[in-house]
Tab-separated table of N, CA and C in Angstrom:
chain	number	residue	atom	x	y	z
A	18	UNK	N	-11.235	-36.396	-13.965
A	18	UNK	CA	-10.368	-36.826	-15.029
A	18	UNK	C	-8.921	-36.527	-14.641
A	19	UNK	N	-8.337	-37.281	-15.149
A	19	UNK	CA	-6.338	-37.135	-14.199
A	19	UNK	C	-6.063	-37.364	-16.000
A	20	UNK	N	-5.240	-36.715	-15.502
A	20	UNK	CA	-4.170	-36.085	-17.549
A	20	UNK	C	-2.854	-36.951	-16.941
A	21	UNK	N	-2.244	-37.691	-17.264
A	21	UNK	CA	-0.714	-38.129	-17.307
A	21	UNK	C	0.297	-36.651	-17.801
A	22	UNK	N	1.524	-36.526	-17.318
A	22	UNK	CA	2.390	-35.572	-17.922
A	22	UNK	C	3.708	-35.552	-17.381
A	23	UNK	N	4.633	-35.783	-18.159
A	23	UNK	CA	5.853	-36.045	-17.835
A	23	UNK	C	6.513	-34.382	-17.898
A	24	UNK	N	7.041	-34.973	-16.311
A	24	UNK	CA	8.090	-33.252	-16.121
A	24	UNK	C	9.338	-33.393	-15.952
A	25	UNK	N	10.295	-32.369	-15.983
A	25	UNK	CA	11.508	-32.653	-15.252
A	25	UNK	C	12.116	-31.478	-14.615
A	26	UNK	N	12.724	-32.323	-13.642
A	26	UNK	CA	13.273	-31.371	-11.937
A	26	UNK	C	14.614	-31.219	-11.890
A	27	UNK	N	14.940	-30.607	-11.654
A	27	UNK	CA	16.484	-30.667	-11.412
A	27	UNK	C	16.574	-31.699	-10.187
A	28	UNK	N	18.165	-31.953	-9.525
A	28	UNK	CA	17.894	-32.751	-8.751
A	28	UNK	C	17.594	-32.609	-7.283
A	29	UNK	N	17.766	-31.465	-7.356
A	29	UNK	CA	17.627	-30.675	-6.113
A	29	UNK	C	15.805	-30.872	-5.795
A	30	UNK	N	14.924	-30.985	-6.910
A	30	UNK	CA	13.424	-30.797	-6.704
A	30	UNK	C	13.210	-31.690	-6.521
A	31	UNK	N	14.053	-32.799	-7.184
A	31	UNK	CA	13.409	-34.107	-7.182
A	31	UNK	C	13.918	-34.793	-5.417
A	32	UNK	N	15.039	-34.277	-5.151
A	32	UNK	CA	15.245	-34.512	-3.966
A	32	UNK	C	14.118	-33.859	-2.605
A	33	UNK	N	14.061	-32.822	-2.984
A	33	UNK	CA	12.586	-32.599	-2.012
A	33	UNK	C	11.335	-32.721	-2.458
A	34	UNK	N	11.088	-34.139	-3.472
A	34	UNK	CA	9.989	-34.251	-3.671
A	34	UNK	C	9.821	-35.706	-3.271
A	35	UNK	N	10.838	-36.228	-3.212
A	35	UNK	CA	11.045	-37.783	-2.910
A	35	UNK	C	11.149	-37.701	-0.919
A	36	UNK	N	12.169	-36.396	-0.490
A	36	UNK	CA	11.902	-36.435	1.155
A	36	UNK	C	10.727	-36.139	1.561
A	37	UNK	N	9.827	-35.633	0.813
A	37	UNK	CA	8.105	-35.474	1.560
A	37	UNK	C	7.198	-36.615	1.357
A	38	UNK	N	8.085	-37.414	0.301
A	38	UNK	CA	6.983	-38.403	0.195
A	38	UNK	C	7.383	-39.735	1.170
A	39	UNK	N	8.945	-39.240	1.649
A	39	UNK	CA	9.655	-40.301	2.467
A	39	UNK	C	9.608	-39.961	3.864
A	40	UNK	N	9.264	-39.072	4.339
A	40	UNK	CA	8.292	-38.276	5.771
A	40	UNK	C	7.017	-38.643	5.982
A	41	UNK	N	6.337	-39.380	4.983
A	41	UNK	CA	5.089	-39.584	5.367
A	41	UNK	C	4.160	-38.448	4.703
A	42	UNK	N	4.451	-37.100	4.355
A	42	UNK	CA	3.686	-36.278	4.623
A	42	UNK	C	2.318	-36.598	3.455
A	43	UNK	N	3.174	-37.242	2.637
A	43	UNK	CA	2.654	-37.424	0.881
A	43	UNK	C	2.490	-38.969	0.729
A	44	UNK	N	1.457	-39.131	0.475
A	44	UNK	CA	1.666	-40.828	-0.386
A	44	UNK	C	2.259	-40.915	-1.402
A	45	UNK	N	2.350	-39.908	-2.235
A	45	UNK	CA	2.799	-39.650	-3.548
A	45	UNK	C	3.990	-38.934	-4.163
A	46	UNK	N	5.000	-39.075	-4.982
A	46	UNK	CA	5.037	-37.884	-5.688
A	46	UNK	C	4.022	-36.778	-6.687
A	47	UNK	N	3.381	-37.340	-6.969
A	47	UNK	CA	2.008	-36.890	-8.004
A	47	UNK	C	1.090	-35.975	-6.617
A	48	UNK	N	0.920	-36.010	-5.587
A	48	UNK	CA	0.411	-35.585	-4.308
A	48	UNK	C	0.938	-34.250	-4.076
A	49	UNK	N	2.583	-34.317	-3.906
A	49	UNK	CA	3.402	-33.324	-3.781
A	49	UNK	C	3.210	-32.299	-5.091
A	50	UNK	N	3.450	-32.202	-6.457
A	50	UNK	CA	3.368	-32.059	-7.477
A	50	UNK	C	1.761	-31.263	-7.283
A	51	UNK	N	0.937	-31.893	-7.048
A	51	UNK	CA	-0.628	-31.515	-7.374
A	51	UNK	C	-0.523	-30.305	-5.598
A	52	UNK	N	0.024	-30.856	-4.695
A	52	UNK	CA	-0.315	-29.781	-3.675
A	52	UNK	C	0.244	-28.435	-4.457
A	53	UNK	N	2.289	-28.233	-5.044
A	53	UNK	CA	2.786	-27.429	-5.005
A	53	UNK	C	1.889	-26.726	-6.427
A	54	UNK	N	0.930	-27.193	-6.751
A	54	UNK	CA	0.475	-26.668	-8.122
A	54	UNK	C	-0.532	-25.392	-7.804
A	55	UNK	N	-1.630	-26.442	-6.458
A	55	UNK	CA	-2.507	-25.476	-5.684
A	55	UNK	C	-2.293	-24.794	-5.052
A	56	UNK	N	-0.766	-24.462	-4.355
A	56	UNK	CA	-0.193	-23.305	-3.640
A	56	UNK	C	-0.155	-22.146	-4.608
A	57	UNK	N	0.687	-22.832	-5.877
A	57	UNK	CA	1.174	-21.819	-6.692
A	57	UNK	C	-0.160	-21.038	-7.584
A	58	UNK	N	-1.305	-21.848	-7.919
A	58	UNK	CA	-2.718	-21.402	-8.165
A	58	UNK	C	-2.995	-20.234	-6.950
A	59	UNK	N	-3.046	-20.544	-6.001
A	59	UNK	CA	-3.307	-19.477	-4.878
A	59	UNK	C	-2.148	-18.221	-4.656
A	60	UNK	N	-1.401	-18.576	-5.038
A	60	UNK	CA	-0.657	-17.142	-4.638
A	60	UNK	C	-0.927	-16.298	-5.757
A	61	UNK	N	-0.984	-16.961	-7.039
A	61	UNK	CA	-1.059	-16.154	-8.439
A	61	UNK	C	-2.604	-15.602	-7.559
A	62	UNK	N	-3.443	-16.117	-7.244
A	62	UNK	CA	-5.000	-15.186	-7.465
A	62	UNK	C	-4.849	-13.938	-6.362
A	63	UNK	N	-3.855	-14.519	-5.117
A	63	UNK	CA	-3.432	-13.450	-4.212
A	63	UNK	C	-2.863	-12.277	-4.971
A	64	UNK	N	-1.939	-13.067	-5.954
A	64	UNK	CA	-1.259	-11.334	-6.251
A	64	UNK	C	-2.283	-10.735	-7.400
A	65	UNK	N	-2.771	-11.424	-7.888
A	65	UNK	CA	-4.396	-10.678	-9.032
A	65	UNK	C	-4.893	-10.011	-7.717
A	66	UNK	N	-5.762	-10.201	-6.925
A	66	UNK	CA	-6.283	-9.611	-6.064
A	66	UNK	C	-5.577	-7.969	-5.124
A	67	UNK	N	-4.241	-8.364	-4.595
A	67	UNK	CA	-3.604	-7.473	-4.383
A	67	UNK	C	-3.935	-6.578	-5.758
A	68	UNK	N	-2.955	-6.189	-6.752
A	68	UNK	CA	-3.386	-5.416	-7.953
A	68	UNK	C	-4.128	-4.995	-7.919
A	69	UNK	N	-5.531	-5.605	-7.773
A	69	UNK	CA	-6.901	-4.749	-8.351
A	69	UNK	C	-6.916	-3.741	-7.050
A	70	UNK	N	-6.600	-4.463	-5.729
A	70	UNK	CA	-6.857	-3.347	-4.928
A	70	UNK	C	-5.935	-2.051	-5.007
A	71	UNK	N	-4.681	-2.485	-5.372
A	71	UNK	CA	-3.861	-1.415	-5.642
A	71	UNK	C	-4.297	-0.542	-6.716
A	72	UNK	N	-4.668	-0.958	-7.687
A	72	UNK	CA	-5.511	-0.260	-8.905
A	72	UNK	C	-6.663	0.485	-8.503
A	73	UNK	N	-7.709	0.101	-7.655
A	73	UNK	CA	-8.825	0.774	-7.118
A	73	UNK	C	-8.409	2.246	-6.612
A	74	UNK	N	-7.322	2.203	-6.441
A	74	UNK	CA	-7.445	3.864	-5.531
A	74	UNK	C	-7.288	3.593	-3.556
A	75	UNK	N	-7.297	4.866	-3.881
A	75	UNK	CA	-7.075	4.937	-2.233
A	75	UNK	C	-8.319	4.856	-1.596
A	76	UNK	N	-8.780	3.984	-0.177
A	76	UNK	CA	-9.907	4.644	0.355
A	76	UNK	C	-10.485	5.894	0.763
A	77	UNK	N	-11.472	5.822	0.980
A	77	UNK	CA	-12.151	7.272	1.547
A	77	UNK	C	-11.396	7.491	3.013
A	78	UNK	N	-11.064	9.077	3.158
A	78	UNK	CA	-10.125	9.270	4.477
A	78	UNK	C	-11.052	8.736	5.643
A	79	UNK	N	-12.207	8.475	5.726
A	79	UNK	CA	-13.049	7.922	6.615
A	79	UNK	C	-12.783	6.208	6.820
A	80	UNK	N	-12.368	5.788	5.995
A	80	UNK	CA	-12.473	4.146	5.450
A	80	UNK	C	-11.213	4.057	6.164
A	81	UNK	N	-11.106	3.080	7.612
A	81	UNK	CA	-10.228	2.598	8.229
A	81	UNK	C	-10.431	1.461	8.610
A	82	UNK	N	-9.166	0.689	8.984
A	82	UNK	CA	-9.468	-0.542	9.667
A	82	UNK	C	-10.759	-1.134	10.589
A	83	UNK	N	-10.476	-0.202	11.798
A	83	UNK	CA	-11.458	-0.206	12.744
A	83	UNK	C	-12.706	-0.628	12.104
A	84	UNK	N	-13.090	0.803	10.992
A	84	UNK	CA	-14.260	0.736	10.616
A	84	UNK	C	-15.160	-0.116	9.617
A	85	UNK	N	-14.036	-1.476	9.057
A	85	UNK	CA	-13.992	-2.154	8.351
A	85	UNK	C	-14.548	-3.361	9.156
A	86	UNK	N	-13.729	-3.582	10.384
A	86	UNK	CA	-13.971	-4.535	11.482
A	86	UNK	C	-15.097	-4.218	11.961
A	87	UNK	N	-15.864	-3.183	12.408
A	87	UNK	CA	-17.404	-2.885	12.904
A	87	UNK	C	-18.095	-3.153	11.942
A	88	UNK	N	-18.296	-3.187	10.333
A	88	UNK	CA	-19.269	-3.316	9.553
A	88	UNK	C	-19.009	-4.782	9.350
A	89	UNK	N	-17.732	-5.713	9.254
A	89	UNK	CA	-18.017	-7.128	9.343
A	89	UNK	C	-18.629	-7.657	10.092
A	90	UNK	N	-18.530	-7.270	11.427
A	90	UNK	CA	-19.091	-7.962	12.929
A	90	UNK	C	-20.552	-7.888	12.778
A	91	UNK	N	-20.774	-6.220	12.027
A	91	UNK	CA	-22.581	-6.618	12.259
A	91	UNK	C	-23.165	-7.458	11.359
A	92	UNK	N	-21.953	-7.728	10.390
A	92	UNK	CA	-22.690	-8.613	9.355
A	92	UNK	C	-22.758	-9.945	9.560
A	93	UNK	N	-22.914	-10.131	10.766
A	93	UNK	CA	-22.597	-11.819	11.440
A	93	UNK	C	-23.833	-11.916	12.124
């Protein structure tokens, strides 16, 4: 399902929303718009994620990189 919705850019946005679609990179403006939506979806869950780990606490003084990388590998 696609929702219609009228926005507005300053001209500065609208100017780099019209050069990506004039590069080729985009067929669309609506393309550009829907990518910069799913970036901005992903960084918000990055920084939720960061948080919780920051919230969790510190690891165990045993719990290091290294030892993070040996228990992934065997899990392959």
């Amino acid at each position: 399902m696609v929702a219609k919705v009228s926005i507005s850019l300053t001209d500065d946005q609208a100017q780099l929303v019209d050069d990506a679609v004039a590069s080729g990179d985009y067929a669309s403006s609506s393309e550009v718009i829907r990518e910069a939506l799913r970036e901005w979806k992903t960084k918000r869950l990055i920084g939720q994620l960061w948080d919780e780990g920051v919230t969790s606490g510190r690891t165990a003084p045993d719990e290091n990189f290294t030892a993070i990388k040996k228990r992934a590998r065997g899990k392959r």
